[in-house]
Short mmCIF file of C-alpha atoms and ligand atoms in Angstrom, two decimals:
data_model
loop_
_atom_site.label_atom_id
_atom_site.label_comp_id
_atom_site.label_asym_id
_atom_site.label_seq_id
_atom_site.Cartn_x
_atom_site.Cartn_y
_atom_site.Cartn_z
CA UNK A 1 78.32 129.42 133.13
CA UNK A 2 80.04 132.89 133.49
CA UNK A 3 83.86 133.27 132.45
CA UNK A 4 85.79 133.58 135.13
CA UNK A 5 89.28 134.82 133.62
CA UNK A 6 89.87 136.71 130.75
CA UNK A 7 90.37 134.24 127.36
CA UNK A 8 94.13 135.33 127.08
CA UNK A 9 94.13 133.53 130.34
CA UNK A 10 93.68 129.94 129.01
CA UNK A 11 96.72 128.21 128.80
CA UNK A 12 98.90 130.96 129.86
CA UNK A 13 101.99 130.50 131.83
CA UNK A 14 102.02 132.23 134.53
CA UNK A 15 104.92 134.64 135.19
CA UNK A 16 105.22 133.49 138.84
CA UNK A 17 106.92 130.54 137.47
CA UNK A 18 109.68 132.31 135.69
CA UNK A 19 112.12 131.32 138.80
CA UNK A 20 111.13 127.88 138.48
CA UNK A 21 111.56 127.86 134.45
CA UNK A 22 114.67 126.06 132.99
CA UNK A 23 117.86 128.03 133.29
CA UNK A 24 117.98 128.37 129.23
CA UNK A 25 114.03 129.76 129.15
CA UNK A 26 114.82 132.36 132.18
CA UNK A 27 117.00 135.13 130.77
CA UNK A 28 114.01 135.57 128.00
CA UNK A 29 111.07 135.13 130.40
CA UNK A 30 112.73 138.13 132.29
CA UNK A 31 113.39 140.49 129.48
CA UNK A 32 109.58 139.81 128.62
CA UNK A 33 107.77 140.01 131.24
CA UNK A 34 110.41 143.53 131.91
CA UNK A 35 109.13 144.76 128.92
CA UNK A 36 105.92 144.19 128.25
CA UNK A 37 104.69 143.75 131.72
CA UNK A 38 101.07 142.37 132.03
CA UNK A 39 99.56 142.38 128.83
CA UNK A 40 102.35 139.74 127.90
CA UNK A 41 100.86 136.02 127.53
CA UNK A 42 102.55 133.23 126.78
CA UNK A 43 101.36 130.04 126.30
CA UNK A 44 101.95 126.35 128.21
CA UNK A 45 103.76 125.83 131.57
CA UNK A 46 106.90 125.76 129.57
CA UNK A 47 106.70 128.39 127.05
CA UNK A 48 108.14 127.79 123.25
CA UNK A 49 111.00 129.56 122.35
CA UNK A 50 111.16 129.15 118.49
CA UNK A 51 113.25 130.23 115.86
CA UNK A 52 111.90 128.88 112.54
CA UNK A 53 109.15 127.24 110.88
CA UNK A 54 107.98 125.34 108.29
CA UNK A 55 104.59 123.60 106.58
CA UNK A 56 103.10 122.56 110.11
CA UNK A 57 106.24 122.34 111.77
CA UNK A 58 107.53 124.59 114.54
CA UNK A 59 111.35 124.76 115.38
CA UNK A 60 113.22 125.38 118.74
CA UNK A 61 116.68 126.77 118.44
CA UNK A 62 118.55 123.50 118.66
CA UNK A 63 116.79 122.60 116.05
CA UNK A 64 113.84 120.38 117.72
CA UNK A 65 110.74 119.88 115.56
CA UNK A 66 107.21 120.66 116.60
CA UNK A 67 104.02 119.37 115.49
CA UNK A 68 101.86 122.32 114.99
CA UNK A 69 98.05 121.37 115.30
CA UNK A 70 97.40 125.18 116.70
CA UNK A 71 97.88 127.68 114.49
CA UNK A 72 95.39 129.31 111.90
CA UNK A 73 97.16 132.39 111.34
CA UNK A 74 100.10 130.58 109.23
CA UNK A 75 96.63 128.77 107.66
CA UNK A 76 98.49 127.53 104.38
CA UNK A 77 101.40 126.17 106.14
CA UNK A 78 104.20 128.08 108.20
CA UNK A 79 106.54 130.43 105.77
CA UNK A 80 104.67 128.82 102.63
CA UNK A 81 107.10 129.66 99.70
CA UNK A 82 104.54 131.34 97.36
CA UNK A 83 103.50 134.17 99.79
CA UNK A 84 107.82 134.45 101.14
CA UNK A 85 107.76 135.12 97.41
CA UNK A 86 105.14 137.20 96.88
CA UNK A 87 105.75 139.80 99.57
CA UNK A 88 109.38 139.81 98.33
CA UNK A 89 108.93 140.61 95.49
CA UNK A 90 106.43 143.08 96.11
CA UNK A 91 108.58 144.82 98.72
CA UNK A 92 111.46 145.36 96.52
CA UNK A 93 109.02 147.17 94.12
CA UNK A 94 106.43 149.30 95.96
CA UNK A 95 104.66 149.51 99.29
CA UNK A 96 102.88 152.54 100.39
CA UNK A 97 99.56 153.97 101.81
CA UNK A 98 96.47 153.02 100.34
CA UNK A 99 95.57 156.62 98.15
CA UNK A 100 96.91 155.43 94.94
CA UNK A 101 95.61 153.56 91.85
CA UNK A 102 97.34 149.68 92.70
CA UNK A 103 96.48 147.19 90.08
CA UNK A 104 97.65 144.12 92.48
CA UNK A 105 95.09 145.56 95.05
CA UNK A 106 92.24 145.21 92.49
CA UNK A 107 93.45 141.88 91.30
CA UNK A 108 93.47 140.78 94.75
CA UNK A 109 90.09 142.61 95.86
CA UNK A 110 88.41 140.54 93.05
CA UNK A 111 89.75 137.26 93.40
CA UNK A 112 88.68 137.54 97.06
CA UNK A 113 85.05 139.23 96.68
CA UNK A 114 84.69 136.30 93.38
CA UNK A 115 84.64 133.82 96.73
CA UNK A 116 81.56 135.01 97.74
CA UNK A 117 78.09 134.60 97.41
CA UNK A 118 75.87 137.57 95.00
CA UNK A 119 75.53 140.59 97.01
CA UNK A 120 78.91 140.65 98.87
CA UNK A 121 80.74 142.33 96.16
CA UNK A 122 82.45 145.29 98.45
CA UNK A 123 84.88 145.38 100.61
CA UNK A 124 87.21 147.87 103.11
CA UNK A 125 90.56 146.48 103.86
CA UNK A 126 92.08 146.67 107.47
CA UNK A 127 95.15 145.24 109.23
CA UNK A 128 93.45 143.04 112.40
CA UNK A 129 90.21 141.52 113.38
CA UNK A 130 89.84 143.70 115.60
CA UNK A 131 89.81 146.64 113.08
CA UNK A 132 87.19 144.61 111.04
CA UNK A 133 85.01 143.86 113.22
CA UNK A 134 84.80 147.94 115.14
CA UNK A 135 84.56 148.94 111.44
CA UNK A 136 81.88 146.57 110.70
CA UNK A 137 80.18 147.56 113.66
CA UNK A 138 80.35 151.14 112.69
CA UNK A 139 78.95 150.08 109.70
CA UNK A 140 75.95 148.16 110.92
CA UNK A 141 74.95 150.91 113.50
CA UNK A 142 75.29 153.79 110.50
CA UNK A 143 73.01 151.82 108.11
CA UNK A 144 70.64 150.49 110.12
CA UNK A 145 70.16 153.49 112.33
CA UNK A 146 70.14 151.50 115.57
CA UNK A 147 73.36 150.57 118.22
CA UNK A 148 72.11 147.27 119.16
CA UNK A 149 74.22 144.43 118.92
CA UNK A 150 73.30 140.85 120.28
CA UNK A 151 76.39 138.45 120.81
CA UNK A 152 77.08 134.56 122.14
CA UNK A 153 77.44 134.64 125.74
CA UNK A 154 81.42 133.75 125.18
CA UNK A 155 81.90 135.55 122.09
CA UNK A 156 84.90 136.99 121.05
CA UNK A 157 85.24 139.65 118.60
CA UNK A 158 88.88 141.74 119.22
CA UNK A 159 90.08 144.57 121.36
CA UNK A 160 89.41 148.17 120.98
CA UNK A 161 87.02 149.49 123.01
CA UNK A 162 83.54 149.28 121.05
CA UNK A 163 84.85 145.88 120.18
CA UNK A 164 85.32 144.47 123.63
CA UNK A 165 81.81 145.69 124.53
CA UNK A 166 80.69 142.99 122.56
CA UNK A 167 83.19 140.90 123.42
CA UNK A 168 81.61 138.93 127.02
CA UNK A 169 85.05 135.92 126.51
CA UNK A 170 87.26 139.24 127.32
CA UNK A 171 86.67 138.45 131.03
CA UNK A 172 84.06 139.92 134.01
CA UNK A 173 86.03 142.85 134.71
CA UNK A 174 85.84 144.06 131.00
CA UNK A 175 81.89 145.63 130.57
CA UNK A 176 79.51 144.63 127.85
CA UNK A 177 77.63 147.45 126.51
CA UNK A 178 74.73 148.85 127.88
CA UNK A 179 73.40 148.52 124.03
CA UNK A 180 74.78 144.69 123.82
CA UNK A 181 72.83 141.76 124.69
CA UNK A 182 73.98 138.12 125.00
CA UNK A 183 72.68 134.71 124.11
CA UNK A 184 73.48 131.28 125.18
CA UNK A 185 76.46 129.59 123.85
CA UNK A 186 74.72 126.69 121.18
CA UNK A 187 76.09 124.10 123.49
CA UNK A 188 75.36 120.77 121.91
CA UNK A 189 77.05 118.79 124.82
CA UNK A 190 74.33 120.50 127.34
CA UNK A 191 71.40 120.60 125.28
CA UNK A 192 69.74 118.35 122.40
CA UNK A 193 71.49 119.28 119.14
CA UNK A 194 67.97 118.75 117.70
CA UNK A 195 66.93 121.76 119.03
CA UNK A 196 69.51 123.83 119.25
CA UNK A 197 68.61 126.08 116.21
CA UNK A 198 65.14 126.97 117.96
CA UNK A 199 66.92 127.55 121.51
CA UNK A 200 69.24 130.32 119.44
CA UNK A 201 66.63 131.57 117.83
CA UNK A 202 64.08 132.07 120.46
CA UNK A 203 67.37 133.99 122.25
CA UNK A 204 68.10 136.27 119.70
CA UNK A 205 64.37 137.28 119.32
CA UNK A 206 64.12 137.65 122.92
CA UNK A 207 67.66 139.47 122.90
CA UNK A 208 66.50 142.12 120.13
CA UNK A 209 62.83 142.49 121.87
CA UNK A 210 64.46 143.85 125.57
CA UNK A 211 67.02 145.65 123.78
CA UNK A 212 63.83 147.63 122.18
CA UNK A 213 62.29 147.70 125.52
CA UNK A 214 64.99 149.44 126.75
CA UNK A 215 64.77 152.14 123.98
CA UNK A 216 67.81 150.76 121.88
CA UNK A 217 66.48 149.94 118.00
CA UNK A 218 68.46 146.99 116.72
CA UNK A 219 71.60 147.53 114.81
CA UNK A 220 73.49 143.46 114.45
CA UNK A 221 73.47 140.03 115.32
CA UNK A 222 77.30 139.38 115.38
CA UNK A 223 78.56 135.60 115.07
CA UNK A 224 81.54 133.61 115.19
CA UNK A 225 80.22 131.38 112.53
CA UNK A 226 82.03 128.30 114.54
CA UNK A 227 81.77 129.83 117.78
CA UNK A 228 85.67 129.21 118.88
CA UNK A 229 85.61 130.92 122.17
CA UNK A 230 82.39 129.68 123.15
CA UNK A 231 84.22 125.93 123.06
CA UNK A 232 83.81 125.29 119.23
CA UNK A 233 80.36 124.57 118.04
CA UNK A 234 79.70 123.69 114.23
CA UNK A 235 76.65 121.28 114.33
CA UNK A 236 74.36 120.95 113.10
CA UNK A 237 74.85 122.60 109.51
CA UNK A 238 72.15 125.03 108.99
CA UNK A 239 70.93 125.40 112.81
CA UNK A 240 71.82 129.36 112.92
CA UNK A 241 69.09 129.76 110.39
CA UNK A 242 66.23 130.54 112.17
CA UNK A 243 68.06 132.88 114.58
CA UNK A 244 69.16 134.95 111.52
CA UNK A 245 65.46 134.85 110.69
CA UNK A 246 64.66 136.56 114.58
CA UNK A 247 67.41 138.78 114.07
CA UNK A 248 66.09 140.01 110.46
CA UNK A 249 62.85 140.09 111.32
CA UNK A 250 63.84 142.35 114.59
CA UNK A 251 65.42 144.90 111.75
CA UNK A 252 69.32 143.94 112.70
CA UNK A 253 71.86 142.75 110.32
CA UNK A 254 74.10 139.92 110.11
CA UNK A 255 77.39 139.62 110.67
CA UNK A 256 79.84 137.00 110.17
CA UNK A 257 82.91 136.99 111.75
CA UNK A 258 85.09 134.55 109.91
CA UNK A 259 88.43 135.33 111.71
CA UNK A 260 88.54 131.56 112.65
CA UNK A 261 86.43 129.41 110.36
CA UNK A 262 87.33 131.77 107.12
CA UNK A 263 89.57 130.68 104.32
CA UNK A 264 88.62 127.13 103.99
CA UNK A 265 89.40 125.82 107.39
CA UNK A 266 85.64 124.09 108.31
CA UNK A 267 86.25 122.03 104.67
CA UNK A 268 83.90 122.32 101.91
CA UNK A 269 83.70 125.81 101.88
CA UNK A 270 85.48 128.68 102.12
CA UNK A 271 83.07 130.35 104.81
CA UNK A 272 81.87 129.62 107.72
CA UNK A 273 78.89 130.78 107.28
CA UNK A 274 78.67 128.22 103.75
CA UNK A 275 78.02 125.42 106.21
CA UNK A 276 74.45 127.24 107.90
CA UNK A 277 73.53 128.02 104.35
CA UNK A 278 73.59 131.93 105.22
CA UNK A 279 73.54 135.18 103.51
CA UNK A 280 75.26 137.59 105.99
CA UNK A 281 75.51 141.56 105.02
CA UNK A 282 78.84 142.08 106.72
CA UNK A 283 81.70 139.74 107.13
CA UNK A 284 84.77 139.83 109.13
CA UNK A 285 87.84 138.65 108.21
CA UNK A 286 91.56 138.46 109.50
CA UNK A 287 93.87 135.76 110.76
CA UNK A 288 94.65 133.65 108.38
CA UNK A 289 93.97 136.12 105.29
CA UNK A 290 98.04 136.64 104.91
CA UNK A 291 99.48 133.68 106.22
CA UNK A 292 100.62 136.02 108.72
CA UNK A 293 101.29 138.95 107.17
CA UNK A 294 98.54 141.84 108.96
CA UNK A 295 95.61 141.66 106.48
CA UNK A 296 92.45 141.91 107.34
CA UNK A 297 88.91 143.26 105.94
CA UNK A 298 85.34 143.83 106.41
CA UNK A 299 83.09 142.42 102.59
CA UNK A 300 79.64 143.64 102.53
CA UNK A 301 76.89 144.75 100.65
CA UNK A 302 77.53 147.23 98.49
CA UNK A 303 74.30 149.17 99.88
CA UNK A 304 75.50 148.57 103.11
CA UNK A 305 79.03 150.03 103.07
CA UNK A 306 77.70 153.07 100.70
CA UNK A 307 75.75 154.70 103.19
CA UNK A 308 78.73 154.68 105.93
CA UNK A 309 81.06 155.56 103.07
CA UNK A 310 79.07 158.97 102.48
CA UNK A 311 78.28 159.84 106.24
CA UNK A 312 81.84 159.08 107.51
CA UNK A 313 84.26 157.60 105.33
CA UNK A 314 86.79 155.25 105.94
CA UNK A 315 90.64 155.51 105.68
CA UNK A 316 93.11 152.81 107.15
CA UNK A 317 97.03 153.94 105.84
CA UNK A 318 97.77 150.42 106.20
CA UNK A 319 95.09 148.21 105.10
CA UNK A 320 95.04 146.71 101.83
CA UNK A 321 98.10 147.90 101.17
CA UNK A 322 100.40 146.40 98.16
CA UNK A 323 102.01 144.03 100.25
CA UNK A 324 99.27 142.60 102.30
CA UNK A 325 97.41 142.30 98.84
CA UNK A 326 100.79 140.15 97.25
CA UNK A 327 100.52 138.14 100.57
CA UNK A 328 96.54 137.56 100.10
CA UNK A 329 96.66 137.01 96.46
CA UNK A 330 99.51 134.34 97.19
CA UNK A 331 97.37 132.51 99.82
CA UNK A 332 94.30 132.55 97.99
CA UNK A 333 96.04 131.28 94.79
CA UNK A 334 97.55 128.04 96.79
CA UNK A 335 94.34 126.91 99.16
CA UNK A 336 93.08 126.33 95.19
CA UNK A 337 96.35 125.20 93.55
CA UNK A 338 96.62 123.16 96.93
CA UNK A 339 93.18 121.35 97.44
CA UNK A 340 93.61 122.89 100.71
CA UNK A 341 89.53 123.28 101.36
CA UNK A 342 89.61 119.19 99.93
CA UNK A 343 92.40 118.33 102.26
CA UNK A 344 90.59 120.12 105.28
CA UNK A 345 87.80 118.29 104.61
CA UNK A 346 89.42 115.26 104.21
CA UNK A 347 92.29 115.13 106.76
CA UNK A 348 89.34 116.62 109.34
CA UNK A 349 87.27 113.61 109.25
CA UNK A 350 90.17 111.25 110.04
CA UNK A 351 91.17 113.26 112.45
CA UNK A 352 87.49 113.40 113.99
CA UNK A 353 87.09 109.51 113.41
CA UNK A 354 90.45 108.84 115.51
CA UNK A 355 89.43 111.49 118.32
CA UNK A 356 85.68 109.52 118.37
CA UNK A 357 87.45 106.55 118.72
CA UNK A 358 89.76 108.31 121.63
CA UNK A 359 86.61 109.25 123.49
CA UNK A 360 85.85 105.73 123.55
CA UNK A 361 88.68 104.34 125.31
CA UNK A 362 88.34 107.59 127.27
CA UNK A 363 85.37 108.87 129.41
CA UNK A 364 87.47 112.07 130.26
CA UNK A 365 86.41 112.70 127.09
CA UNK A 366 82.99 114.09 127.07
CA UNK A 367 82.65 115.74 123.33
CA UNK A 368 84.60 115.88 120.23
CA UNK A 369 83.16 118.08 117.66
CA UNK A 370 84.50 119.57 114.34
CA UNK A 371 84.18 120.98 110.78
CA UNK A 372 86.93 120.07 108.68
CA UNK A 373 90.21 121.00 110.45
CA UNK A 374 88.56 123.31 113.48
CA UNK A 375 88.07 120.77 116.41
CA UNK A 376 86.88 120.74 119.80
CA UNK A 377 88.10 117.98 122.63
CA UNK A 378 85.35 118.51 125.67
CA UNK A 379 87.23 117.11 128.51
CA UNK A 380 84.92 116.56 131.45
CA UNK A 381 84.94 114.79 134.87
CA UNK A 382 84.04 111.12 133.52
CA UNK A 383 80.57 110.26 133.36
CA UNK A 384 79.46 114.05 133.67
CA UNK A 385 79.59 117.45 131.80
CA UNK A 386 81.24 118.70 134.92
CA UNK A 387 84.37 120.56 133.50
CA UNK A 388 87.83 119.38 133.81
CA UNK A 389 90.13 122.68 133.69
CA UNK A 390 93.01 120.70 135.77
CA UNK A 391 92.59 118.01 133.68
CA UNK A 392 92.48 119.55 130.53
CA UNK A 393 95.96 121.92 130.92
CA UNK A 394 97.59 118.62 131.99
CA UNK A 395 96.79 117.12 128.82
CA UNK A 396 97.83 120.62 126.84
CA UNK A 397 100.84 120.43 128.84
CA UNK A 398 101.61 116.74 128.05
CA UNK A 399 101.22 116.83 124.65
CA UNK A 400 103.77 119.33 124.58
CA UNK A 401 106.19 118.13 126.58
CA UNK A 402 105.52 115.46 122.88
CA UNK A 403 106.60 118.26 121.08
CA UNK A 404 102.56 118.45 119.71
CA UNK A 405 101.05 122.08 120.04
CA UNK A 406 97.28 122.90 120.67
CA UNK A 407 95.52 125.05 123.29
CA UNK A 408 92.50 125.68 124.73
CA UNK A 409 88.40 127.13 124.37
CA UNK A 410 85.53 127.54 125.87
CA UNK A 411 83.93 129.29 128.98
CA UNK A 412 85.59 127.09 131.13
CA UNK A 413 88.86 126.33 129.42
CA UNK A 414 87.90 122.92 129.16
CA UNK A 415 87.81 122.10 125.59
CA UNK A 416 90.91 121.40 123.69
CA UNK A 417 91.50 123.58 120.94
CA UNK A 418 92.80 122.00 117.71
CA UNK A 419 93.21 124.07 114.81
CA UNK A 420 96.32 122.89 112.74
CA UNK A 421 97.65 124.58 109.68
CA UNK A 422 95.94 123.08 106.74
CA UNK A 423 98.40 121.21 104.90
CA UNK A 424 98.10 119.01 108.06
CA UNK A 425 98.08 115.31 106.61
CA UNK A 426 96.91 111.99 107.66
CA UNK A 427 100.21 111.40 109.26
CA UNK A 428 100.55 114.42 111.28
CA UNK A 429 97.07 113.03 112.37
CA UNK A 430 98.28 109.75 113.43
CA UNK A 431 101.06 111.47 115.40
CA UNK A 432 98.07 113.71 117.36
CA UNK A 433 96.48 110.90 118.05
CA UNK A 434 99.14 108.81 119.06
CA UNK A 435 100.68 111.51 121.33
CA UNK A 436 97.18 111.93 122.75
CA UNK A 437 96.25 108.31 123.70
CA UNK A 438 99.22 108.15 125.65
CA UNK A 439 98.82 111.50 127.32
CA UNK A 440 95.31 110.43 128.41
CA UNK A 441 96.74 106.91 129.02
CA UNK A 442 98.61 108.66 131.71
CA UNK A 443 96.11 111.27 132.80
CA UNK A 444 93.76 108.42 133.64
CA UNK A 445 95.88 106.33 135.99
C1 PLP B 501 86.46 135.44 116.12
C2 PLP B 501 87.49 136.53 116.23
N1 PLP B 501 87.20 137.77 115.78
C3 PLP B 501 88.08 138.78 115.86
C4 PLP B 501 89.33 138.58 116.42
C5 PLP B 501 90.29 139.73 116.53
O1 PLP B 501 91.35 139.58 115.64
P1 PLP B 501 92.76 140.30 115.90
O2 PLP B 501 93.41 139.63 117.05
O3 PLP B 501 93.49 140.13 114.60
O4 PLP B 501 92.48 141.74 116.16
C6 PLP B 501 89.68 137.32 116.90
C7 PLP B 501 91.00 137.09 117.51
O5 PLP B 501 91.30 136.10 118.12
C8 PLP B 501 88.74 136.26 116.80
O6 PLP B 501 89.01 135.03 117.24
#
């Protein structure tokens, strides 16, 4: 299935509807889509207007709460004391490019890099995901020689221009690169989980072998290790193995991009790529690496980064800066002081067990698949794996009139997108679930 709309698309309101928006909404709607004209998404058919937050709750002005079940970015729970603290405090004492001797930078630099497995021990800080993953691109391409990157057909990677060449889920007007090449999405709902590992990895090898036909030597295999744009694709653990094996033994290297299953979000462990059992070269990371504050970073191996470091260099004024390091240290420090990984883990399966049982009261329900606190709600026509866009914004849209936030992935836009902060607990479950029965209640009258 090709994409039809660009991802920043799904679930967007569309600016049409500002006339039609209630009176209190409009004045805002205006001044935003004034100022920042078309590159300004919002999300839901009544956009949010919030003015605080806290743990996983989101706050309108009059004071309304909101149960969060979206956001990865404030990962540890929204305005977490430790890192308001931490950036503070760090703020009122020094902040400042990056061409100084810092010893919180260090400290944080190792606590981070101690995380990973043997051989990752390096890493260049950035401010976005975007940043990381042109850099680690750069970085790939330098050491290997080659420019060949091979992609999921839905994959999203960030926004500058090398980036969205390898970025097919930024929509059919935007052009992959003539030196990319895409595979199919690992869609267990399509095709037998069983063998989904060999499908990938007979892709990639075929991927890497026309690149080379076409002259271009092969530089990365770039993954989303749980494939969030493609519709959210974890199992099974370990099935990416044998494509990493096709993409090593076509002389490419392996990157993970942990923007959205990084920092302990699948449960168990703290990567992504922990649950396929991998040993990547490169690894992206971003979103959640703050709690919000812009931090973001490509870890590699040392080899790997030392030959780009000596051909071109690398200097970001921002990146890894005091500040984003107080913020990182802080969030780092309380996923362990937390259990946050344990609680991911644990309040994941509950959550998965209760969306299971949904699908069985439900046929609109075609798929529910997850690692720890990243889930994905396939909502088909019943009986089919025809998707159900209509259907599937209704239900976005309901559960938010319920003051419960989540949003959409996937090619089509069909598969609900739940991704809560993760201090979520068994009884912000309960309420998801509750809200959600009655939405489809509803939605299948
Ligand atoms: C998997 C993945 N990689 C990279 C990025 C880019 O990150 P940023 O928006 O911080 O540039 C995103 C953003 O959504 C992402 O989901």
């Amino acid at each position: 299935m090709m994409r039809t709309q660009p991802i920043t698309a799904l679930n967007a309101f569309d600016a049409a509807d500002i006339g039609s928006s209630p009176s209190e909404l409009r004045g805002l709607l205006e001044r935003r889509d004034r100022l920042f004209g078309g590159t300004s998404y919002l999300m839901y058919d009544d956009p949010l207007h919030v003015a605080r937050a806290s743990g996983v709750w989101l706050y309108d002005p009059l004071g309304e709460a909101y149960l969060d079940a979206y956001n990865n970015v404030p990962s540890i729970g929204h305005c977490h004391p430790a890192v308001v603290e931490a950036i503070s405090d760090q703020a009122a004492r020094l902040n400042t490019n990056t061409r100084y001797l810092y010893d919180i930078v260090y400290d944080y630099a190792e606590r981070l890099l101690a995380t990973f497995p043997n051989g990752l021990s390096t890493i260049a800080f950035t401010c976005t995901g975007s940043e990381s993953s042109d850099l680690a691109l750069r970085v790939a391409r330098a050491y290997t020689g080659g420019q060949g990157a091979v992609v999921t057909s839905n994959a999203y990677h960030g926004n500058t221009t090398a980036v969205a060449a390898i970025s097919p889920a930024s929509g059919p007007d935007v052009p992959i690169g003539q030196d990319v090449r895409t595979v199919r999405t690992p869609d267990t709902l399509r095709y037998p989980a069983a063998h989904i590992g060999a499908r990938f990895a007979e892709d990639v090898e075929a991927a890497f072998a026309n690149l080379r036909r076409h002259g271009v030597k092969p530089a990365a295999l770039i993954m989303d290790t749980i494939f969030s744009s493609d519709g959210v694709y974890p199992d099974p653990g370990g099935f990416l193995v044998e494509g990493v094996a096709a993409a090593r033994a076509a002389g490419a290297l392996i990157v993970a991009d942990e923007v959205q299953p990084g920092f302990g979000r699948t449960g168990v462990h703290m990567w992504g790529f922990g649950r396929h059992a991998l040993s990547p070269d490169l690894v992206i990371l971003g979103k959640p690496m703050g709690n919000g504050f812009p931090v973001a970073g490509v870890v590699a191996r040392r080899e790997v980064l030392a030959g780009f470091s000596q051909s071109s260099g690398y200097f970001n004024t921002f990146g890894g800066n005091p500040l984003a390091a107080a913020a990182g240290l802080a969030v780092l420090e309380v996923i362990e002081r937390e259990g946050l990984i344990a609680n991911a883990g644990l309040v994941g399966d509950y959550l998965t067990r209760g969306l299971k049982e949904l699908a069985v009261r439900f046929p609109l329900v075609a798929d529910v698949r997850s690692a720890g606190l990243y889930t994905g709600v396939e909502i088909c026509c019943p009986g089919t794996v025809s998707p159900d866009v209509a259907m599937t914004k209704r239900i976005i849209n309901g559960l938010r009139k319920r003051r419960i936030l989540v949003s959409s992935a996937g090619v089509a836009g069909n598969v609900l997108k739940i991704r809560p902060p993760l201090c979520f607990s068994q009884q912000n479950a309960d309420s998801l679930l509750h809200g959600l029965a009655e939405v489809l209640e509803t939605a299948s009258q």
